[in-house]
PDB file of C-alpha atoms in Angstrom:
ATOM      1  CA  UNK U1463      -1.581  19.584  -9.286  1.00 43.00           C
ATOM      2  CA  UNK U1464      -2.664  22.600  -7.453  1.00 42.00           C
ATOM      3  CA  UNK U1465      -2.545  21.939  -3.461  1.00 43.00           C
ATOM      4  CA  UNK U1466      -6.143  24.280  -3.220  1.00 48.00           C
ATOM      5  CA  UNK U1467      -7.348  21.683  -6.103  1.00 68.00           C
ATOM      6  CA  UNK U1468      -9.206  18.741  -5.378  1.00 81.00           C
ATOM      7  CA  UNK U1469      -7.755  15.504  -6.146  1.00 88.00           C
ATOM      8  CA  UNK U1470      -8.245  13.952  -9.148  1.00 92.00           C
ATOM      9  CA  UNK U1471      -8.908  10.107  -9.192  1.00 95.00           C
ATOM     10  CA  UNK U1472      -9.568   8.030 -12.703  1.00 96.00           C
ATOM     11  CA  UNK U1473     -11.516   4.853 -12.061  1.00 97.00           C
ATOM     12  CA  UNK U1474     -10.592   2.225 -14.926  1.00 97.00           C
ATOM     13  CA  UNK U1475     -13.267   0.190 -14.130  1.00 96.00           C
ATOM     14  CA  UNK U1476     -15.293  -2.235 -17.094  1.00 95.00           C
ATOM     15  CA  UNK U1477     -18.041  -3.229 -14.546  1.00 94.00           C
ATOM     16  CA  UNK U1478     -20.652  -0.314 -14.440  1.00 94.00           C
ATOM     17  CA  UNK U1479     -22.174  -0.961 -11.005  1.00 93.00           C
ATOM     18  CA  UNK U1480     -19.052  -0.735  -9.006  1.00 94.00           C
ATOM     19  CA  UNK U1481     -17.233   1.977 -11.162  1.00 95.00           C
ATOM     20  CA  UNK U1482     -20.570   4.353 -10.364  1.00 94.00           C
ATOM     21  CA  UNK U1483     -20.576   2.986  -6.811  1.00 93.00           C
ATOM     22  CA  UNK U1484     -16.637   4.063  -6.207  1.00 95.00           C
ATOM     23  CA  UNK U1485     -17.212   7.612  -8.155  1.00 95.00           C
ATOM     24  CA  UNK U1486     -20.461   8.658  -6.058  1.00 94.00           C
ATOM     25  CA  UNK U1487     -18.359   7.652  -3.038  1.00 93.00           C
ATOM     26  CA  UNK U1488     -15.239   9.084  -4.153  1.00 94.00           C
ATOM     27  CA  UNK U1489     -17.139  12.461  -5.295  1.00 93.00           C
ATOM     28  CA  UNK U1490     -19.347  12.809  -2.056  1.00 91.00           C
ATOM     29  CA  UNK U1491     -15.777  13.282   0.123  1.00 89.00           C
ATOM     30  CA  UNK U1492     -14.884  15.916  -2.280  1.00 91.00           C
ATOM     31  CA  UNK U1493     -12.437  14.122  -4.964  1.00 93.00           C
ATOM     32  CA  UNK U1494     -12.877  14.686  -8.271  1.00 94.00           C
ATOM     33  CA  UNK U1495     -13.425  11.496 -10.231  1.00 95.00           C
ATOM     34  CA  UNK U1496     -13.445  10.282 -14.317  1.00 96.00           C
ATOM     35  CA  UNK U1497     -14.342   6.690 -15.012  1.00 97.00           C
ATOM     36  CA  UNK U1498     -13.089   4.620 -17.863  1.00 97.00           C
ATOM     37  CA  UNK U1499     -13.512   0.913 -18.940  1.00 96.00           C
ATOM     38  CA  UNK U1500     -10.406  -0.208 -20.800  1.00 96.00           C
ATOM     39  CA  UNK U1501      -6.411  -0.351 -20.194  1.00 94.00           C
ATOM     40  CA  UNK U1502      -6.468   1.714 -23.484  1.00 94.00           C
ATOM     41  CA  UNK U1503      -8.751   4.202 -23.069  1.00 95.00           C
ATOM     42  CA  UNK U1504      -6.727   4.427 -19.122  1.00 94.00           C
ATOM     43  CA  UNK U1505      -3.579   5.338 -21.060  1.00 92.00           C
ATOM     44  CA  UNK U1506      -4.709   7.511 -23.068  1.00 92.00           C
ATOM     45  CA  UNK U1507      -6.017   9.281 -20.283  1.00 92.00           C
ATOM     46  CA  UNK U1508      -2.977   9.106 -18.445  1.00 90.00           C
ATOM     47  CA  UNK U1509      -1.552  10.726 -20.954  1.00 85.00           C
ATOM     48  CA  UNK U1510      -3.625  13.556 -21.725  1.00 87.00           C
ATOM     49  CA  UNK U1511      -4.719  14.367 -18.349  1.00 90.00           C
ATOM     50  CA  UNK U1512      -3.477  14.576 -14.803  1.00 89.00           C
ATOM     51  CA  UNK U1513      -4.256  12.899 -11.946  1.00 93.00           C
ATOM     52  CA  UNK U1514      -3.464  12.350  -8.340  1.00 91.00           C
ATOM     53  CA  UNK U1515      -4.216   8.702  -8.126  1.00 93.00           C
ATOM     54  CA  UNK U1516      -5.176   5.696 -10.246  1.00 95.00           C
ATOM     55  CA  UNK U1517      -7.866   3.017  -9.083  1.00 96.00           C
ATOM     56  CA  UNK U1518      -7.163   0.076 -11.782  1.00 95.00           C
ATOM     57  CA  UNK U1519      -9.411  -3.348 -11.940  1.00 94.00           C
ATOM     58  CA  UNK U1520      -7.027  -6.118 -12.213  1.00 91.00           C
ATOM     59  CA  UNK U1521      -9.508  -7.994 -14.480  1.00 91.00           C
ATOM     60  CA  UNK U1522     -10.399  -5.344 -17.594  1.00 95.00           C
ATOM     61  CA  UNK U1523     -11.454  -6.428 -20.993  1.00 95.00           C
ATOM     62  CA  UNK U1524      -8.669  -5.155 -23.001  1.00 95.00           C
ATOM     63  CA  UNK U1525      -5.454  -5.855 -20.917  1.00 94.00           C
ATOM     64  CA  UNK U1526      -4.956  -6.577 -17.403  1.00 91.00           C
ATOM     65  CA  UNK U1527      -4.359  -3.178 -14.863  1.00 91.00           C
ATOM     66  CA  UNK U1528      -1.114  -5.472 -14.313  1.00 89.00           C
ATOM     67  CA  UNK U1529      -0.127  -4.431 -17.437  1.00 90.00           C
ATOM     68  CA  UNK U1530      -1.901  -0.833 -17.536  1.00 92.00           C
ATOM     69  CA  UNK U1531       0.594  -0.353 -14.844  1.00 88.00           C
ATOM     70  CA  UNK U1532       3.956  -1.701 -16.373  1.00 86.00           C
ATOM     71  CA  UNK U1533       3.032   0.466 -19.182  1.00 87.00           C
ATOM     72  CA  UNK U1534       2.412   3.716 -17.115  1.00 85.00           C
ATOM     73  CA  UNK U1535       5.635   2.945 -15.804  1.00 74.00           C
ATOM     74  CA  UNK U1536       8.191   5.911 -16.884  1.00 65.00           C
ATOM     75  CA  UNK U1537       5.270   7.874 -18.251  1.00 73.00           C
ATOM     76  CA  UNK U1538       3.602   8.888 -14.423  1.00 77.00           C
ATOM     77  CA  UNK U1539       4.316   8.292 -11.287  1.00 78.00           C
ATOM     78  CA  UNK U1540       0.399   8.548 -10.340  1.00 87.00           C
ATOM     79  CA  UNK U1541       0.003   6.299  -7.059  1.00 88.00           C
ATOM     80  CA  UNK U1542      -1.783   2.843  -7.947  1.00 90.00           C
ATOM     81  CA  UNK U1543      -4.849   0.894  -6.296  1.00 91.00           C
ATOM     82  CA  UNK U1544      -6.088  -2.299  -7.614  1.00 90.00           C
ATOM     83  CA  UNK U1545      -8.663  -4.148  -7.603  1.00 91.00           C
ATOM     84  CA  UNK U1546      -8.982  -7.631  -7.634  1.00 85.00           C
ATOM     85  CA  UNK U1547     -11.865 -10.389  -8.143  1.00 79.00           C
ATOM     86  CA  UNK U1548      -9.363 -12.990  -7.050  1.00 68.00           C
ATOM     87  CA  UNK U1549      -8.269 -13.311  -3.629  1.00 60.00           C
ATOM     88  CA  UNK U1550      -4.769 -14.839  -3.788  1.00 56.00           C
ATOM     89  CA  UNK U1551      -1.525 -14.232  -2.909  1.00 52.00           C
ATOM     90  CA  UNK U1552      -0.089 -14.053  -6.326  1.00 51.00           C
ATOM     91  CA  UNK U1553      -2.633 -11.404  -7.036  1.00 57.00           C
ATOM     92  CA  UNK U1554      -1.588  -9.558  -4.409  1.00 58.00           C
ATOM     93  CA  UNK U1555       2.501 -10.193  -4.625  1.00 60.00           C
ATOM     94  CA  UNK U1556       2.506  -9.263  -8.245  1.00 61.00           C
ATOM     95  CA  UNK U1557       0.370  -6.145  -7.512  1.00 63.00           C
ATOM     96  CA  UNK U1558       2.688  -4.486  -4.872  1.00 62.00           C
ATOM     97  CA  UNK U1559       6.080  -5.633  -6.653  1.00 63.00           C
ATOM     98  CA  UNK U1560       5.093  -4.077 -10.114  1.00 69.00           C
ATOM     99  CA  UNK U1561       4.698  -0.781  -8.277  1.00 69.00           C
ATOM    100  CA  UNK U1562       1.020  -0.924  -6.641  1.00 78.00           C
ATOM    101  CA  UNK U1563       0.668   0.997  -3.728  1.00 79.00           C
ATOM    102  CA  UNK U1564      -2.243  -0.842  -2.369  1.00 82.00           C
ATOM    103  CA  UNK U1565      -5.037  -3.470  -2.824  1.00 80.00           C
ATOM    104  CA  UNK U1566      -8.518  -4.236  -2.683  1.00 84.00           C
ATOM    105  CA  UNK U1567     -10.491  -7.820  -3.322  1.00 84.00           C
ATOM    106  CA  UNK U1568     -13.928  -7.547  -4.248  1.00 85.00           C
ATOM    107  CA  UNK U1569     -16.455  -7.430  -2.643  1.00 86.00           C
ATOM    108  CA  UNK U1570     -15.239  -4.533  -0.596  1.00 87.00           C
ATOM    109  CA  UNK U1571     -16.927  -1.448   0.906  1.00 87.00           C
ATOM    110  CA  UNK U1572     -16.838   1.837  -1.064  1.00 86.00           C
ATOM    111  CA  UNK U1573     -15.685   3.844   2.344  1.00 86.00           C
ATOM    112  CA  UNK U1574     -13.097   1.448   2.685  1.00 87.00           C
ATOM    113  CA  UNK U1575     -11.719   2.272  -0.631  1.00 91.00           C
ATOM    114  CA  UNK U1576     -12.293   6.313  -0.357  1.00 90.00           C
ATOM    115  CA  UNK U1577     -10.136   5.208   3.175  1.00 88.00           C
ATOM    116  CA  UNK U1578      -7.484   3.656   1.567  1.00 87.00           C
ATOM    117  CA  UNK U1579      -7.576   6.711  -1.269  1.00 90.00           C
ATOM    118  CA  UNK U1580      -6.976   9.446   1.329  1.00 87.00           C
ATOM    119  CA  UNK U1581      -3.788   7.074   3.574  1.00 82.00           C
ATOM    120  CA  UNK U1582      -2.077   6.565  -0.431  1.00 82.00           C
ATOM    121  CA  UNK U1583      -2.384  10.310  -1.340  1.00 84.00           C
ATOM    122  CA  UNK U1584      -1.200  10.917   2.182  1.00 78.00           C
ATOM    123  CA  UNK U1585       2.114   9.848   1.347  1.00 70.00           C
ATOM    124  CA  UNK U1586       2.656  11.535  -2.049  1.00 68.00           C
ATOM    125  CA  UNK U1587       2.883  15.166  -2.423  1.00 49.00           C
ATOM    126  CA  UNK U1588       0.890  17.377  -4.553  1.00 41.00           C
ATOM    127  CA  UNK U1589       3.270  16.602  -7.589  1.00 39.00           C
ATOM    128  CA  UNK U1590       2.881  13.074  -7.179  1.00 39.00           C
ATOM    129  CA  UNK U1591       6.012  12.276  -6.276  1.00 39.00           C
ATOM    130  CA  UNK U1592       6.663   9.393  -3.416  1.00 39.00           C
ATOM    131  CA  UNK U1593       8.189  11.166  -0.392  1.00 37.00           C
ATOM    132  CA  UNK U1594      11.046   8.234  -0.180  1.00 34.00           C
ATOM    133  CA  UNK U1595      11.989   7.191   3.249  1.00 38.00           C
ATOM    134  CA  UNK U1596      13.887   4.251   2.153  1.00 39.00           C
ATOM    135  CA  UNK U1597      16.621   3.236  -0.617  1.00 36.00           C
ATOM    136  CA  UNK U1598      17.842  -0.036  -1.944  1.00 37.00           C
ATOM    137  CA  UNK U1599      20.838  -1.070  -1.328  1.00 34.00           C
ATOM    138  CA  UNK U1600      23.034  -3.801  -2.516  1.00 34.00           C
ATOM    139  CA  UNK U1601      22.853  -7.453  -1.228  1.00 39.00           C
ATOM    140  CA  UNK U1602      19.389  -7.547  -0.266  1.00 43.00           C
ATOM    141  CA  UNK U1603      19.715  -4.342   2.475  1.00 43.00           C
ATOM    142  CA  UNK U1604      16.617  -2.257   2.918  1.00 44.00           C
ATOM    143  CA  UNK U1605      17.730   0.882   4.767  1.00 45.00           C
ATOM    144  CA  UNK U1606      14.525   3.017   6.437  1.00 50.00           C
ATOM    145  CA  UNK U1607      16.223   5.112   8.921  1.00 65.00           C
ATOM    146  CA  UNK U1608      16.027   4.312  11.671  1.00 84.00           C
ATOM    147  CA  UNK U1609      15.249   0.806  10.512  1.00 88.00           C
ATOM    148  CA  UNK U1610      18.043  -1.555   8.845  1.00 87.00           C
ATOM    149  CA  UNK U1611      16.745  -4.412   7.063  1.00 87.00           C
ATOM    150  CA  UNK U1612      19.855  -6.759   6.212  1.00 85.00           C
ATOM    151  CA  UNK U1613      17.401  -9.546   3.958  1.00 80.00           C
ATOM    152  CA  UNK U1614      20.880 -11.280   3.957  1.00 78.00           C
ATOM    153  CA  UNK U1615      21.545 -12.054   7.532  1.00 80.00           C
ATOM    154  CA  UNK U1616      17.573 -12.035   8.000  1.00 84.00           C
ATOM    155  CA  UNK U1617      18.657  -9.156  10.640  1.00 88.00           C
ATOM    156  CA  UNK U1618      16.681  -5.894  11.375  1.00 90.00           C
ATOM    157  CA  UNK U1619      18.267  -3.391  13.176  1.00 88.00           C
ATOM    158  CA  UNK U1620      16.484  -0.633  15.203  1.00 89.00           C
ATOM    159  CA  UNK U1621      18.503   2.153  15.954  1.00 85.00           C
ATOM    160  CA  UNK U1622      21.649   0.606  15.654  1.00 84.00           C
ATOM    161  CA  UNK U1623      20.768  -2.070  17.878  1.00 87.00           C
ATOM    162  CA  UNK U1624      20.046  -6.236  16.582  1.00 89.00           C
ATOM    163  CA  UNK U1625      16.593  -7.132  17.508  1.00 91.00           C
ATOM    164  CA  UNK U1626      15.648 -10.401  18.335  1.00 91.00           C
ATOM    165  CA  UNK U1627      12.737 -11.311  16.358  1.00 88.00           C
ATOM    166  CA  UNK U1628      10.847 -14.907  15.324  1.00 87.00           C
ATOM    167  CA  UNK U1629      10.734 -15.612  11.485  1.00 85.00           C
ATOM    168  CA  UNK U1630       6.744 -13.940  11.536  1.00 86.00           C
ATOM    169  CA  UNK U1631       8.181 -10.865  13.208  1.00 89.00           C
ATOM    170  CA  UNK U1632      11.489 -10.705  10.699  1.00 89.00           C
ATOM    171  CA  UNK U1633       8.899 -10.765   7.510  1.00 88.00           C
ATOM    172  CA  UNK U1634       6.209  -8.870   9.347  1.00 91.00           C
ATOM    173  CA  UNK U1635       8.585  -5.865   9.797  1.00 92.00           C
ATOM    174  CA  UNK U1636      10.548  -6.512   6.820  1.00 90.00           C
ATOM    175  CA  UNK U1637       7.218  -5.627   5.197  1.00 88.00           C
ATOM    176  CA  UNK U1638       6.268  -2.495   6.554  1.00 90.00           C
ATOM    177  CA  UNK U1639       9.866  -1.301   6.108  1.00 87.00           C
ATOM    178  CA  UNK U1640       9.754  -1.509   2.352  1.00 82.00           C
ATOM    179  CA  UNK U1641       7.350   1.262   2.245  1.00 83.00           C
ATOM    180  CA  UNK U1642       7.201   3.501   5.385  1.00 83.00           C
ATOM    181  CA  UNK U1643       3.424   4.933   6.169  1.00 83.00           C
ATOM    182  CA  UNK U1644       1.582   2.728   3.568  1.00 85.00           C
ATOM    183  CA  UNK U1645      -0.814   1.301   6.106  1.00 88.00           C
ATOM    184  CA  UNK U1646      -1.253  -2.897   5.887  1.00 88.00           C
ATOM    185  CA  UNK U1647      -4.192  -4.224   6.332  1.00 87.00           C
ATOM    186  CA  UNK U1648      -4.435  -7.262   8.643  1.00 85.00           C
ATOM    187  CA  UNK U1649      -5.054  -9.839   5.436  1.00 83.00           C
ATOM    188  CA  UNK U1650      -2.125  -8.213   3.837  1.00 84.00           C
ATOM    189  CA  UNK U1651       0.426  -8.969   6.663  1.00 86.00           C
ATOM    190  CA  UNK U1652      -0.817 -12.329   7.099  1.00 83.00           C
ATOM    191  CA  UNK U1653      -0.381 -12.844   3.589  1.00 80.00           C
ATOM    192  CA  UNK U1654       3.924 -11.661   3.422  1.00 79.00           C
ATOM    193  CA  UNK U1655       4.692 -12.938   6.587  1.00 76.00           C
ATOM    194  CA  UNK U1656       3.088 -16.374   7.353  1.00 69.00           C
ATOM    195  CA  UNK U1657       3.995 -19.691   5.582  1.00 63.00           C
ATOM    196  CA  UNK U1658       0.152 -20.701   5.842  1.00 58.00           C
ATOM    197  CA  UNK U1659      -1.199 -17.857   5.249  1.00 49.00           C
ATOM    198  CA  UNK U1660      -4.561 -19.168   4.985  1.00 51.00           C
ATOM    199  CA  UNK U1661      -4.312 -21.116   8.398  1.00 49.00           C
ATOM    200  CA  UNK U1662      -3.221 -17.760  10.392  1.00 52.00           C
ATOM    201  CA  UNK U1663      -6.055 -15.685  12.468  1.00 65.00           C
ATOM    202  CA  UNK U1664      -6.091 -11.564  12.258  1.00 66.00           C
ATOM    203  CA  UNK U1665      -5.304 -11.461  15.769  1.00 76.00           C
ATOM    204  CA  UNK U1666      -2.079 -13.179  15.065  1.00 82.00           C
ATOM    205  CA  UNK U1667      -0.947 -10.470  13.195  1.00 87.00           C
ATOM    206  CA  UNK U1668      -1.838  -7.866  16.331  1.00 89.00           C
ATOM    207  CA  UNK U1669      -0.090 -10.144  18.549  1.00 90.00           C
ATOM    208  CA  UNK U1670       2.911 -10.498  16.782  1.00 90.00           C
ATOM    209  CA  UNK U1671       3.075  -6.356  16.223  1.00 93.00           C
ATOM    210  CA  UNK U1672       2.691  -6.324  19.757  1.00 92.00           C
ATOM    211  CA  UNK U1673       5.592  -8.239  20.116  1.00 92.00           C
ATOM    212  CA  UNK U1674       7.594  -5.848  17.406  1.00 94.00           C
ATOM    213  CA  UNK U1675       6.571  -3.470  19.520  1.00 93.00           C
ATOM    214  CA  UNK U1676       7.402  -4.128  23.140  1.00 93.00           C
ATOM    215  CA  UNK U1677      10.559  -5.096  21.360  1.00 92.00           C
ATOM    216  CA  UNK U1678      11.284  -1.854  19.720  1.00 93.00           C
ATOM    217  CA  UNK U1679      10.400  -0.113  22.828  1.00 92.00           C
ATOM    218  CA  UNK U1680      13.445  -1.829  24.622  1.00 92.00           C
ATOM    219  CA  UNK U1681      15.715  -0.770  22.117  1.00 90.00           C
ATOM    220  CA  UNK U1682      14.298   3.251  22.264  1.00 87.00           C
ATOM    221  CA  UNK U1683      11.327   4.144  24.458  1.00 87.00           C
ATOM    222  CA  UNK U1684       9.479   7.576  23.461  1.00 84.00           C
ATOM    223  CA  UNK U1685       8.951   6.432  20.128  1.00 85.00           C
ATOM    224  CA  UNK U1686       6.087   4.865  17.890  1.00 88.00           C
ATOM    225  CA  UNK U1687       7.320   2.630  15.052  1.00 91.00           C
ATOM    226  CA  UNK U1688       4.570   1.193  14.133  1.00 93.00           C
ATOM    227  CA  UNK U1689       1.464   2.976  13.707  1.00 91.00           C
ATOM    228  CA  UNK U1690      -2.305   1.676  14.280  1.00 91.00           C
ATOM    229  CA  UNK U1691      -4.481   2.798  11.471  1.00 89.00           C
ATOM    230  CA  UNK U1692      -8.622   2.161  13.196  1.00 85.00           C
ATOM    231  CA  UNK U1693     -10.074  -0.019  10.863  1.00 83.00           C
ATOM    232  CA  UNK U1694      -7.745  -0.820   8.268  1.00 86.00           C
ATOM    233  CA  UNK U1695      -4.284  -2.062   9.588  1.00 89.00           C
ATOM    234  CA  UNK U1696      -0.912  -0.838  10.471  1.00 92.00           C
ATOM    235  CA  UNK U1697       2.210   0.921   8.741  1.00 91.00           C
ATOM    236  CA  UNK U1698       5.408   1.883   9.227  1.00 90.00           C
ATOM    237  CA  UNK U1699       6.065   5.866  11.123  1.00 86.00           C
ATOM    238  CA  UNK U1700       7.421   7.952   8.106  1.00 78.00           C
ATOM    239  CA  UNK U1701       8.767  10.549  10.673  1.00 71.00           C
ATOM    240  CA  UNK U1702      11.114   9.728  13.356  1.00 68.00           C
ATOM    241  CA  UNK U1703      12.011  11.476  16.683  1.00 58.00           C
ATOM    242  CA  UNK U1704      14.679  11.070  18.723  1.00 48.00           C
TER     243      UNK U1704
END
């Protein structure tokens, strides 16, 4: 794509009120924006056409936009929102592990969404390619300089250094650190890190990053490792200092 271009966004969408709801938003902030209402017609698409980014309905007629996106997978790299008319966790596990890079649950707000659009394209650059802060390692380790997940020992270390963190904090970081600068919302935290999920509060979740963060800070003042995005959650830094 050409950087002096603007974005291009394909809406695969089989529900025509909210598909020309998301491309009036999505074209009044200056993206470009194609709509289509079946996994098929989405692949062929794909195919034929480039695009920056990929909002996919969960629920389509054809196929689900789980499997849209397994079989985009080694075809594009296009960054991938869902949708969802089901709020549950599987929903949403299923979503980020088979290579989503964020989620909605309808109802949701159409600025919310163009949001979410701009923090995902954020991280890719203009050939669509992730900017990768992080590799897998063997036996469960998650390195994110300068983040160490060790899933093993259920240790993170920060800077070189152990922290001492409660079970919430452990999975709450653990999280973030899997993909440095995709932001979090609230709901989505709550959802990876809590066993009752549906019993925890929002402000849990800003406590507890509190917490990381006071805890971070005594390991390496000067630095912000966790990053408050108004309105829609928190991520991990992508650039370090120091």
């Amino acid at each position: 794509m050409n950087v002096n271009q603007s974005p291009r966004v394909l809406i695969v969408e089989d529900e025509p009120s909210i598909a020309d709801n998301i491309l009036y938003s999505l074209e009044s902030e200056g993206f470009v924006a194609k709509v289509v209402g079946t996994g098929a017609e989405a692949l062929r698409v794909m195919v034929d056409e480039d695009f920056s980014l990929l909002i996919l309905d969960v629920g389509l007629p054809d196929m689900s936009g789980f499997e849209v996106c397994r079989k985009l997978q080694g075809l594009s790299d296009v960054p991938v929102i869902f949708l969802t008319a089901r709020n549950t966790e599987v929903d949403r596990v299923v979503g980020l592990e088979i290579g989503g890079d964020d989620y909605l649950c309808k109802p949701f707000s159409p600025r919310e969404l163009t949001a979410r659009v701009r923090a995902v394209l954020r991280r890719y650059n203009g050939n669509g390619k992730a900017r990768v802060d992080g590799v897998e390692l063997s036996e469960g380790a998650l390195v994110v300089k300068p983040v160490e997940v060790d899933e093993g020992r259920c240790l993170i270390r920060y800077f070189g250094s152990a922290l001492p963190l409660s079970a919430y904090e452990f999975r709450l970081l653990k999280t973030m650190a899997k993909h440095p600068g995709r932001v979090y919302s609230r709901s989505q935290l709550m959802e990876c890190a809590s066993d009752e999920p549906d019993a925890a509060m929002e402000r849990t979740v800003d406590a507890h990053v509190k917490s990381l963060r006071a805890k971070m800070k005594a390991v390496k003042e000067g630095v912000e490792p966790i990053v408050t995005h108004r309105g829609l959650g928190y991520s991990l830094a992508e650039v370090w200092e120091g």
